[in-house]
XYZ file of C-alpha atoms in Angstrom:
346
model
C 65.477 13.226 -51.559
C 64.621 13.198 -55.173
C 63.913 16.848 -56.609
C 61.969 17.422 -59.850
C 62.433 20.452 -61.805
C 59.239 21.710 -63.183
C 52.918 60.326 -46.335
C 51.727 63.661 -44.827
C 53.517 67.111 -44.784
C 53.854 68.698 -41.578
C 52.706 72.454 -40.865
C 53.385 74.413 -37.909
C 51.695 77.543 -36.863
C 53.126 79.894 -34.078
C 50.767 82.277 -32.617
C 52.150 84.873 -30.095
C 49.807 86.508 -27.569
C 51.852 89.362 -27.251
C 54.111 91.777 -29.485
C 57.908 90.851 -29.591
C 60.068 93.292 -31.297
C 63.802 93.745 -32.299
C 66.287 90.945 -31.589
C 63.594 88.895 -29.663
C 61.349 88.732 -32.566
C 64.188 87.703 -34.897
C 65.029 84.937 -32.268
C 61.533 83.691 -32.237
C 61.354 83.650 -36.111
C 64.653 81.718 -36.267
C 63.383 79.122 -33.670
C 60.091 78.769 -35.642
C 61.822 78.091 -38.823
C 64.097 75.664 -37.329
C 61.364 73.664 -35.776
C 59.412 73.721 -39.149
C 62.504 72.644 -40.993
C 63.297 69.772 -38.832
C 59.702 68.517 -39.165
C 59.932 68.649 -42.907
C 63.193 66.732 -42.836
C 61.418 63.986 -40.850
C 58.275 63.515 -43.045
C 58.065 61.633 -46.342
C 55.351 60.395 -48.804
C 55.717 58.705 -52.214
C 56.347 60.864 -55.141
C 56.086 58.511 -57.901
C 54.613 54.835 -58.881
C 55.253 52.237 -56.078
C 56.247 48.750 -57.238
C 55.460 45.634 -54.996
C 57.751 42.681 -56.298
C 56.297 39.261 -55.888
C 58.948 36.504 -55.683
C 56.553 34.029 -57.303
C 54.426 33.686 -60.257
C 50.823 34.974 -60.980
C 47.794 33.298 -59.204
C 49.556 31.877 -56.114
C 49.178 33.266 -52.508
C 52.096 35.536 -52.689
C 50.509 37.054 -55.854
C 46.920 37.238 -54.377
C 48.185 39.032 -51.357
C 50.208 41.624 -53.328
C 47.135 42.286 -55.442
C 44.922 42.769 -52.378
C 47.311 45.140 -50.916
C 47.430 47.020 -54.310
C 43.603 47.218 -54.607
C 43.273 48.629 -51.011
C 46.074 51.173 -51.523
C 44.522 52.187 -54.808
C 40.907 52.300 -53.728
C 41.574 53.946 -50.477
C 43.991 56.457 -52.050
C 46.524 55.749 -49.352
C 49.548 56.131 -51.692
C 48.582 58.907 -54.063
C 50.433 57.407 -56.870
C 49.799 54.046 -58.875
C 50.864 50.783 -57.431
C 52.434 48.341 -59.885
C 52.678 44.596 -59.202
C 55.789 42.809 -60.647
C 56.015 38.967 -60.732
C 59.654 37.973 -60.472
C 59.683 34.177 -59.508
C 63.013 32.137 -59.688
C 66.147 31.481 -57.703
C 64.425 30.811 -54.551
C 63.385 34.606 -54.274
C 66.836 35.848 -55.426
C 65.466 37.443 -58.622
C 62.961 39.487 -56.823
C 65.350 40.371 -54.036
C 67.810 41.609 -56.620
C 65.307 44.381 -57.439
C 65.614 45.617 -53.868
C 69.355 45.397 -53.839
C 69.489 47.430 -57.101
C 67.275 50.071 -55.611
C 68.865 50.894 -52.340
C 67.416 53.705 -50.351
C 64.364 53.791 -52.659
C 61.131 53.565 -50.658
C 59.023 53.265 -53.811
C 59.851 49.596 -54.248
C 58.759 46.645 -51.820
C 58.897 42.886 -51.826
C 57.161 40.111 -50.038
C 58.806 38.182 -47.301
C 57.729 34.648 -45.863
C 59.198 32.044 -43.745
C 60.156 30.372 -46.977
C 63.098 32.660 -47.470
C 64.323 31.924 -44.021
C 64.594 28.269 -44.756
C 65.904 28.849 -48.158
C 68.787 30.846 -46.592
C 69.411 28.215 -44.117
C 69.271 25.452 -46.713
C 71.937 27.373 -48.744
C 69.505 28.039 -51.769
C 69.276 31.715 -51.243
C 72.310 33.959 -50.534
C 70.558 37.113 -49.005
C 68.722 36.931 -45.741
C 65.783 39.181 -46.375
C 65.332 40.682 -42.811
C 68.867 41.294 -42.449
C 70.066 42.526 -45.927
C 66.849 44.492 -46.745
C 64.418 46.451 -44.315
C 61.405 44.563 -42.661
C 58.688 47.185 -42.630
C 55.714 44.786 -41.470
C 54.278 41.431 -40.802
C 50.823 41.374 -42.148
C 49.482 38.076 -41.647
C 50.011 34.147 -40.832
C 49.181 31.307 -43.278
C 48.502 27.710 -42.679
C 49.588 24.890 -45.168
C 47.198 22.282 -46.378
C 47.798 19.085 -48.028
C 45.574 18.397 -51.210
C 44.949 15.422 -53.317
C 42.597 14.982 -56.192
C 38.953 14.493 -55.432
C 38.927 11.074 -57.096
C 42.280 9.959 -55.107
C 42.501 6.645 -53.383
C 44.104 8.552 -50.609
C 41.131 9.506 -48.375
C 42.721 10.653 -45.146
C 46.027 11.981 -43.815
C 46.490 8.449 -42.081
C 46.294 6.875 -45.737
C 48.805 9.289 -46.866
C 51.103 8.514 -44.013
C 50.764 4.744 -44.382
C 51.604 4.864 -48.100
C 54.592 7.291 -47.638
C 56.032 5.398 -44.701
C 55.885 2.297 -46.875
C 57.390 3.917 -50.024
C 58.428 7.439 -49.481
C 59.178 8.180 -53.062
C 56.154 6.802 -54.589
C 53.827 9.917 -54.591
C 55.227 13.341 -56.222
C 54.680 15.967 -54.055
C 54.319 19.741 -55.490
C 55.449 22.678 -53.578
C 55.990 26.599 -54.519
C 58.491 28.024 -55.209
C 61.424 26.084 -54.019
C 62.336 22.847 -52.413
C 63.018 23.697 -48.788
C 60.681 26.650 -48.429
C 57.697 27.196 -45.977
C 55.404 25.040 -48.078
C 57.844 22.068 -48.158
C 58.247 22.376 -44.546
C 54.541 22.575 -43.812
C 54.142 18.904 -45.209
C 57.642 17.487 -44.289
C 57.363 18.470 -40.712
C 54.102 16.500 -39.862
C 55.376 13.508 -42.164
C 58.587 13.465 -40.239
C 56.687 13.407 -36.874
C 54.683 10.483 -38.196
C 57.580 8.372 -39.027
C 57.943 9.177 -42.805
C 61.638 9.309 -44.272
C 61.209 12.881 -45.456
C 64.702 12.844 -47.003
C 63.304 10.181 -49.568
C 60.367 11.986 -50.585
C 59.832 13.056 -54.313
C 59.368 16.695 -54.260
C 58.574 19.041 -57.424
C 58.862 22.885 -57.145
C 56.661 25.019 -59.170
C 56.711 28.790 -59.900
C 53.429 29.195 -57.820
C 51.154 27.110 -55.856
C 48.655 27.985 -58.678
C 50.795 26.052 -61.096
C 51.113 23.171 -58.577
C 47.371 22.884 -58.205
C 47.068 22.798 -61.915
C 49.530 19.922 -62.086
C 47.678 18.100 -59.285
C 44.402 18.337 -61.340
C 46.338 17.180 -64.427
C 47.586 14.093 -62.722
C 51.228 15.008 -63.025
C 51.645 15.016 -59.272
C 49.833 13.159 -56.549
C 49.905 15.697 -53.806
C 49.966 19.336 -53.377
C 51.089 21.291 -50.443
C 49.897 24.842 -50.404
C 49.032 27.795 -48.208
C 45.063 28.018 -47.818
C 44.616 30.865 -50.219
C 45.435 28.454 -53.169
C 43.061 25.812 -52.012
C 39.758 27.383 -51.002
C 38.116 27.678 -54.548
C 39.270 24.270 -55.748
C 38.200 22.653 -52.408
C 34.629 24.553 -52.721
C 34.204 23.384 -56.076
C 34.940 19.681 -55.178
C 38.119 19.464 -57.260
C 40.337 18.696 -54.586
C 40.372 16.849 -51.209
C 42.027 18.302 -48.380
C 43.743 15.807 -45.969
C 44.971 18.181 -43.221
C 45.950 21.601 -42.354
C 49.131 22.739 -40.475
C 47.188 24.979 -37.840
C 46.973 24.250 -34.204
C 43.162 24.477 -34.468
C 40.730 23.871 -37.292
C 40.099 26.763 -39.453
C 36.640 28.315 -40.281
C 34.655 29.088 -43.415
C 34.912 26.739 -46.124
C 37.892 25.145 -44.525
C 35.831 24.347 -41.293
C 35.513 20.412 -42.169
C 39.475 19.871 -42.754
C 41.079 18.126 -39.857
C 44.401 19.596 -38.194
C 47.380 17.111 -38.318
C 46.971 16.844 -34.416
C 43.273 15.334 -35.056
C 44.839 12.992 -37.569
C 47.078 11.650 -34.685
C 50.244 13.617 -35.715
C 51.656 16.107 -33.154
C 52.919 18.983 -35.675
C 51.888 22.518 -36.030
C 53.242 25.036 -38.489
C 52.458 28.391 -39.755
C 54.027 30.872 -42.057
C 54.193 34.891 -41.782
C 53.823 37.152 -44.732
C 55.089 40.608 -44.721
C 56.722 43.274 -46.650
C 60.390 44.603 -47.091
C 61.830 47.699 -48.256
C 65.435 48.004 -49.621
C 68.340 48.786 -47.472
C 69.153 52.475 -46.778
C 65.692 53.819 -46.489
C 65.223 56.529 -43.948
C 63.475 56.299 -40.572
C 60.704 58.566 -42.008
C 60.180 56.342 -44.873
C 59.862 53.228 -42.843
C 57.499 55.086 -40.481
C 55.295 56.084 -43.391
C 55.014 52.614 -44.716
C 54.428 51.123 -41.383
C 51.492 53.302 -40.625
C 50.103 53.007 -44.181
C 50.037 49.202 -43.693
C 48.652 49.365 -40.427
C 45.802 51.430 -41.708
C 45.471 48.884 -44.717
C 45.224 45.738 -42.293
C 42.376 47.729 -40.388
C 40.045 47.951 -43.483
C 37.023 45.836 -44.016
C 38.544 44.865 -47.494
C 41.462 43.112 -45.741
C 39.450 41.521 -43.119
C 37.367 40.067 -45.809
C 40.408 38.787 -47.601
C 41.762 37.140 -44.527
C 38.403 35.587 -43.746
C 37.944 33.981 -47.437
C 41.410 32.673 -47.392
C 41.357 31.603 -43.562
C 44.382 33.396 -42.931
C 45.083 34.992 -39.460
C 45.691 38.793 -38.888
C 49.035 39.318 -37.352
C 50.397 42.840 -37.799
C 53.987 43.816 -36.512
C 55.442 46.991 -37.167
C 59.237 47.413 -38.329
C 61.164 46.956 -35.136
C 58.945 43.721 -33.902
C 58.939 42.520 -37.433
C 62.736 42.521 -37.404
C 62.863 40.854 -33.869
C 60.165 38.200 -35.122
C 62.039 37.206 -38.143
C 65.288 36.802 -36.377
C 63.750 34.641 -33.753
C 61.909 32.410 -36.346
C 65.113 32.095 -38.542
C 67.038 30.590 -35.391
C 64.082 28.274 -34.680
C 63.901 26.967 -38.092
C 67.776 25.917 -38.312
C 67.195 22.571 -36.558
C 63.890 21.845 -38.483
C 65.659 22.394 -42.070
C 68.491 20.292 -40.798
C 66.059 17.405 -39.964
C 64.787 17.476 -43.299
C 68.154 16.902 -44.782
C 68.037 20.143 -46.694
C 71.233 21.955 -45.589
C 73.995 22.044 -48.214
C 77.101 20.149 -46.888
């Protein structure tokens, strides 16, 4: 394969329906203080600015999701302190995850996790496995991958694309973000492989964000851009790009209702990527519980539902324990797929 560089404070009130005196009164007081103390030790809420680290550049799907999370947290006053977005692209997620590693036990910093970092670890391009090395607090949504060409491209359908790439796999540069071997790369390579394309010979360029890869597509620097749906909706509605296929099992709705699935194009392939949030290692159960409940509240808002509808993403909330199990299961399932794409290091 040719690679191109490019919270809540608990209060307890004890009401006694009769008078207690002496040692009994003292005992009751001690018990009351003990219960209140234990409850206080098990509750938490942020006490300063919260930082959400985005392992990609501005304007892409990860950045859009993070900024919507920030908007809802701020407008709904769910945190009580400012929320800051930090874009830290590079290293297949490593630069962003270094922030979590450096702030162990600090529940005021979170980072985004996707299937891309699972495959990056399998491929050997990322030396941390986020859901094991950090704390998976929640899964929030599922995204599908679309394949885009310029509106004036001679490639009109997914069948046209398959035919050309079967004949000459290296002939059409493909843009992905943010790394070769991530979920977006898999989202296009999986169906192409199922269609008989030698995906190991594809020419793939990695960009800092899918926003950047779309700019490169429009500028004629690449012929194809694979991206999650949030990056394609606006350009597609404006008539700037043609969407050849989507990786979902069924057609999406809204602005993307006319985009065929790969199965409709005659290729038996389905793929989706989950997006969630991580906390550093060493955070307390109370901190995990606070963030889990806050994110559950966030995903029930009208603003979040509208965000998913606009981007044609699918609601998929999993709390801490379920999210950790989910990521582990998906990690194991992706091993064979990454190997098939010849992305694992020797």
